[in-house]
Amino acid sequence: MNTAPAGPRTIADLLNVLVRDPGKPRLTWYGDDGERVELSGAVLVNWVSKTTNLFVEEFDGAPACRVLIDLPPHWRSAVWVLGALRTGATVLVPGPDGLAPDGRPADVTVTTRPAEHSGDVVAVALPALARRFDGELPPGTVDAAAAVMTYADAVLWVPETDPSEPALVAPAATAPVQGVLHGDVLAWAAGAPETAEAGARVLLDGRASLVDTLRSMLGVWAAGGSVVLTSPTTATALEADADRRERLVSQEGVSLGGVASTLGD
């Protein structure tokens, strides 16, 4: 009797899923002022691999390393989270105060607000064409826009992930759970409502929390699908303009049966 192949169980498995059809769009971003960025599976994994190498070489990324991701829902957030998880590190989602939810210091912070953090800090410029961080950087801060591109396109070496280590820790008020282990992270993501239809092209609302957005993206990708993510401003505009929303849905090939967003469905 034939059985369906098992889905991905680790972040490394998930990245392999993304490159099975390397040219297929996996993440499309609609930002403010008409910005549109499309990442195929190959391009997304290329970005993640570079980021993984940076974590390992610059910050000793490994299980038990704590990485605070102080970024909004965005295509760059997805890259940095996947890169951190690929090293086996724990991703911390900050609370309203910008600090780790458990009150303990992070080993490294990835942020758009480098002046507000101390220790090892990576400054991220969100605009797609940014070649450097726009603003003065504190001493020792890594400028992501300049640094990431210097790293290899394929993962060179990472320590073995410990499935019993936390993969994600977030404030209880913004997440369905406070902590998800590496061994359970994709099973947790599979519970997101957007993953109901395998292979769906899913529209996600950037007004959701970073945790909810990450859960949806991981779940959609694990099911072989792809994501169209909007900025909060774009999401609000689409909600107010049904014709514009329908044009986007049509142009991007969004699978209506797979959509479970707050954009009017």
Short mmCIF file of C-alpha atoms in Angstrom, two decimals:
data_model
loop_
_atom_site.label_atom_id
_atom_site.label_comp_id
_atom_site.label_asym_id
_atom_site.label_seq_id
_atom_site.Cartn_x
_atom_site.Cartn_y
_atom_site.Cartn_z
CA MET A 1 0.00 0.00 0.00
CA ASN A 2 1.34 3.46 -0.92
CA THR A 3 1.61 6.01 1.84
CA ALA A 4 1.94 9.76 1.51
CA PRO A 5 5.37 11.09 2.34
CA ALA A 6 5.70 12.54 5.80
CA GLY A 7 5.82 16.29 6.10
CA PRO A 8 8.90 18.17 7.26
CA ARG A 9 9.83 17.63 10.89
CA THR A 10 12.69 20.10 11.33
CA ILE A 11 13.56 23.56 10.05
CA ALA A 12 16.25 21.94 7.87
CA ASP A 13 13.55 19.71 6.38
CA LEU A 14 11.33 22.73 5.80
CA LEU A 15 14.07 24.54 3.88
CA ASN A 16 14.46 21.45 1.68
CA VAL A 17 10.72 21.60 0.96
CA LEU A 18 11.07 25.23 -0.14
CA VAL A 19 13.67 24.36 -2.79
CA ARG A 20 11.98 21.29 -4.25
CA ASP A 21 10.46 23.68 -6.79
CA PRO A 22 13.16 26.37 -6.59
CA GLY A 23 11.53 28.90 -8.91
CA LYS A 24 8.12 28.82 -7.24
CA PRO A 25 7.21 31.98 -5.31
CA ARG A 26 7.19 31.20 -1.58
CA LEU A 27 7.01 34.66 0.00
CA THR A 28 5.62 37.81 -1.59
CA TRP A 29 5.70 41.03 0.39
CA TYR A 30 3.50 44.08 -0.19
CA GLY A 31 4.96 47.00 1.74
CA ASP A 32 4.15 50.66 1.90
CA ASP A 33 4.42 53.03 -1.07
CA GLY A 34 3.87 50.24 -3.60
CA GLU A 35 6.88 48.13 -2.56
CA ARG A 36 6.56 44.52 -3.75
CA VAL A 37 9.21 41.87 -3.08
CA GLU A 38 8.91 38.30 -4.31
CA LEU A 39 11.15 35.52 -3.04
CA SER A 40 11.20 32.16 -4.79
CA GLY A 41 12.02 29.08 -2.77
CA ALA A 42 15.63 29.21 -3.92
CA VAL A 43 16.02 32.91 -3.12
CA LEU A 44 14.37 32.58 0.29
CA VAL A 45 16.60 29.66 1.26
CA ASN A 46 19.63 31.57 -0.06
CA TRP A 47 18.83 34.45 2.30
CA VAL A 48 18.24 32.07 5.20
CA SER A 49 21.53 30.26 4.54
CA LYS A 50 23.50 33.52 4.57
CA THR A 51 21.78 34.55 7.79
CA THR A 52 22.43 31.16 9.39
CA ASN A 53 26.13 31.44 8.56
CA LEU A 54 26.25 34.92 10.06
CA PHE A 55 24.67 33.70 13.31
CA VAL A 56 27.14 30.80 13.57
CA GLU A 57 30.27 32.74 12.67
CA GLU A 58 29.56 36.05 14.40
CA PHE A 59 27.53 35.00 17.44
CA ASP A 60 28.16 31.27 17.98
CA GLY A 61 24.57 30.47 17.06
CA ALA A 62 23.67 27.08 18.55
CA PRO A 63 21.15 25.39 20.85
CA ALA A 64 20.58 27.47 24.01
CA CYS A 65 21.64 30.68 22.22
CA ARG A 66 18.92 33.28 22.78
CA VAL A 67 18.05 35.52 19.80
CA LEU A 68 15.66 38.42 20.34
CA ILE A 69 13.82 39.29 17.11
CA ASP A 70 12.64 42.85 17.58
CA LEU A 71 11.12 43.21 14.11
CA PRO A 72 7.58 43.65 12.76
CA PRO A 73 5.91 41.06 10.50
CA HIS A 74 7.95 41.42 7.30
CA TRP A 75 9.79 39.26 4.78
CA ARG A 76 13.06 40.12 6.51
CA SER A 77 11.63 38.93 9.83
CA ALA A 78 10.93 35.54 8.26
CA VAL A 79 14.54 35.31 7.05
CA TRP A 80 16.04 36.17 10.43
CA VAL A 81 13.75 33.84 12.34
CA LEU A 82 14.44 30.93 10.00
CA GLY A 83 18.18 31.63 10.18
CA ALA A 84 18.14 31.61 13.98
CA LEU A 85 16.02 28.45 14.15
CA ARG A 86 18.31 26.69 11.66
CA THR A 87 21.17 27.06 14.16
CA GLY A 88 19.04 25.48 16.90
CA ALA A 89 18.81 28.79 18.77
CA THR A 90 15.80 30.03 20.72
CA VAL A 91 13.87 32.88 19.10
CA LEU A 92 12.54 35.41 21.61
CA VAL A 93 9.66 37.68 20.63
CA PRO A 94 9.73 40.85 22.74
CA GLY A 95 6.87 42.26 24.73
CA PRO A 96 5.69 45.90 24.50
CA ASP A 97 8.80 46.98 26.41
CA GLY A 98 11.05 45.52 23.69
CA LEU A 99 12.63 43.04 26.10
CA ALA A 100 12.68 39.25 26.17
CA PRO A 101 9.36 37.93 27.52
CA ASP A 102 11.01 35.92 30.32
CA GLY A 103 13.02 38.90 31.55
CA ARG A 104 16.39 37.26 30.89
CA PRO A 105 18.91 38.95 28.58
CA ALA A 106 19.29 37.82 24.98
CA ASP A 107 22.63 36.69 23.57
CA VAL A 108 22.00 38.66 20.39
CA THR A 109 19.27 41.10 19.33
CA VAL A 110 18.05 41.60 15.76
CA THR A 111 16.25 44.92 15.53
CA THR A 112 15.31 48.05 13.62
CA ARG A 113 16.03 50.01 16.83
CA PRO A 114 19.69 49.31 17.63
CA ALA A 115 20.10 52.32 19.93
CA GLU A 116 17.49 50.85 22.28
CA HIS A 117 19.37 47.59 22.87
CA SER A 118 22.70 46.62 24.40
CA GLY A 119 25.08 43.71 23.95
CA ASP A 120 25.44 41.98 20.60
CA VAL A 121 23.08 43.75 18.19
CA VAL A 122 22.23 43.33 14.50
CA ALA A 123 20.63 46.41 12.92
CA VAL A 124 18.11 45.59 10.17
CA ALA A 125 17.01 48.05 7.49
CA LEU A 126 13.59 47.00 6.22
CA PRO A 127 13.44 48.65 2.74
CA ALA A 128 14.15 46.15 -0.01
CA LEU A 129 16.86 48.20 -1.70
CA ALA A 130 18.69 49.23 1.48
CA ARG A 131 22.45 48.71 1.24
CA ARG A 132 23.17 49.97 4.74
CA PHE A 133 21.30 50.91 7.91
CA ASP A 134 19.92 54.44 7.66
CA GLY A 135 21.21 56.09 10.81
CA GLU A 136 24.07 56.09 13.25
CA LEU A 137 24.92 52.70 14.71
CA PRO A 138 26.19 52.13 18.24
CA PRO A 139 29.77 50.81 18.43
CA GLY A 140 30.00 47.09 17.71
CA THR A 141 26.59 46.85 16.04
CA VAL A 142 26.45 44.65 12.94
CA ASP A 143 24.80 46.32 9.95
CA ALA A 144 22.71 43.51 8.49
CA ALA A 145 22.32 45.10 5.06
CA ALA A 146 26.07 45.17 4.56
CA ALA A 147 27.06 42.03 6.48
CA VAL A 148 24.62 39.37 5.29
CA MET A 149 25.69 39.52 1.66
CA THR A 150 29.28 38.60 2.57
CA TYR A 151 28.29 35.14 3.78
CA ALA A 152 28.02 31.91 1.76
CA ASP A 153 24.84 31.04 -0.14
CA ALA A 154 24.69 27.57 1.41
CA VAL A 155 24.88 26.59 5.07
CA LEU A 156 28.48 25.69 5.81
CA TRP A 157 28.14 24.15 9.25
CA VAL A 158 25.63 24.27 12.07
CA PRO A 159 25.50 22.35 15.35
CA GLU A 160 22.88 19.63 15.67
CA THR A 161 19.56 21.00 16.83
CA ASP A 162 18.35 19.76 20.21
CA PRO A 163 14.63 18.96 19.87
CA SER A 164 14.11 19.50 23.60
CA GLU A 165 15.36 23.12 23.47
CA PRO A 166 12.84 25.97 23.09
CA ALA A 167 12.45 27.19 19.53
CA LEU A 168 10.14 30.12 20.28
CA VAL A 169 9.35 32.06 23.42
CA ALA A 170 6.79 34.87 23.28
CA PRO A 171 4.61 36.90 25.64
CA ALA A 172 1.48 35.01 26.63
CA ALA A 173 -0.71 37.93 25.57
CA THR A 174 0.49 37.78 21.94
CA ALA A 175 0.93 34.08 21.36
CA PRO A 176 -1.18 30.92 21.59
CA VAL A 177 1.59 29.41 23.70
CA GLN A 178 4.52 30.85 25.65
CA GLY A 179 7.11 28.33 24.51
CA VAL A 180 7.44 25.89 21.61
CA LEU A 181 10.21 23.27 21.50
CA HIS A 182 12.30 22.67 18.40
CA GLY A 183 10.92 19.15 18.18
CA ASP A 184 7.36 20.49 18.11
CA VAL A 185 7.63 23.75 16.18
CA LEU A 186 6.29 22.50 12.85
CA ALA A 187 3.52 20.51 14.51
CA TRP A 188 2.59 23.72 16.34
CA ALA A 189 2.63 25.63 13.05
CA ALA A 190 0.43 22.99 11.40
CA GLY A 191 -2.37 24.05 13.75
CA ALA A 192 -2.62 27.50 12.20
CA PRO A 193 -5.95 27.97 10.35
CA GLU A 194 -4.17 28.97 7.12
CA THR A 195 -2.69 25.49 6.70
CA ALA A 196 -6.03 23.77 6.10
CA GLU A 197 -5.46 23.54 2.33
CA ALA A 198 -2.20 21.93 1.22
CA GLY A 199 -0.30 23.93 -1.38
CA ALA A 200 -2.42 27.06 -0.90
CA ARG A 201 -1.31 30.55 -1.84
CA VAL A 202 -2.27 32.35 1.35
CA LEU A 203 -2.86 36.04 2.00
CA LEU A 204 -1.65 37.12 5.46
CA ASP A 205 -2.49 40.36 7.23
CA GLY A 206 0.56 42.22 8.55
CA ARG A 207 -1.50 43.70 11.36
CA ALA A 208 -1.34 40.36 13.14
CA SER A 209 1.32 39.73 15.77
CA LEU A 210 4.75 38.52 14.73
CA VAL A 211 4.11 35.20 16.46
CA ASP A 212 0.82 34.58 14.64
CA THR A 213 2.42 35.58 11.35
CA LEU A 214 5.37 33.25 11.89
CA ARG A 215 3.09 30.38 12.82
CA SER A 216 1.02 30.88 9.68
CA MET A 217 4.06 31.14 7.39
CA LEU A 218 5.72 28.03 8.81
CA GLY A 219 2.47 26.07 8.56
CA VAL A 220 1.77 27.16 4.99
CA TRP A 221 5.32 26.35 3.85
CA ALA A 222 5.32 22.97 5.57
CA ALA A 223 2.14 22.15 3.63
CA GLY A 224 3.85 23.06 0.36
CA GLY A 225 2.17 26.43 0.00
CA SER A 226 3.23 30.03 -0.39
CA VAL A 227 2.52 33.31 1.36
CA VAL A 228 1.49 36.81 0.33
CA LEU A 229 2.17 39.09 3.31
CA THR A 230 1.04 42.71 3.52
CA SER A 231 2.27 45.53 5.70
CA PRO A 232 -0.23 46.92 8.24
CA THR A 233 -0.80 50.01 6.07
CA THR A 234 -1.44 47.89 2.98
CA ALA A 235 -3.73 45.56 4.92
CA THR A 236 -5.82 48.52 6.08
CA ALA A 237 -6.01 49.88 2.54
CA LEU A 238 -7.09 46.49 1.15
CA GLU A 239 -9.77 46.17 3.79
CA ALA A 240 -11.18 49.56 2.76
CA ASP A 241 -10.97 48.89 -1.00
CA ALA A 242 -12.59 45.63 -2.04
CA ASP A 243 -11.75 46.12 -5.72
CA ARG A 244 -8.06 46.60 -4.96
CA ARG A 245 -8.09 43.53 -2.77
CA GLU A 246 -9.72 41.42 -5.45
CA ARG A 247 -7.15 42.59 -8.00
CA LEU A 248 -4.35 41.55 -5.67
CA VAL A 249 -5.98 38.18 -5.02
CA SER A 250 -6.33 37.59 -8.74
CA GLN A 251 -2.86 38.81 -9.72
CA GLU A 252 -1.12 36.79 -7.01
CA GLY A 253 -3.14 33.61 -7.55
CA VAL A 254 -4.32 33.56 -3.94
CA SER A 255 -6.26 30.37 -3.21
CA LEU A 256 -9.45 31.67 -1.67
CA GLY A 257 -10.15 28.30 -0.07
CA GLY A 258 -6.85 28.57 1.76
CA VAL A 259 -7.24 32.12 2.98
CA ALA A 260 -7.91 32.67 6.66
CA SER A 261 -6.94 36.27 7.23
CA THR A 262 -8.63 39.37 8.59
CA LEU A 263 -8.85 40.95 5.16
CA GLY A 264 -12.56 40.52 4.78
CA ASP A 265 -12.98 36.75 4.34
#
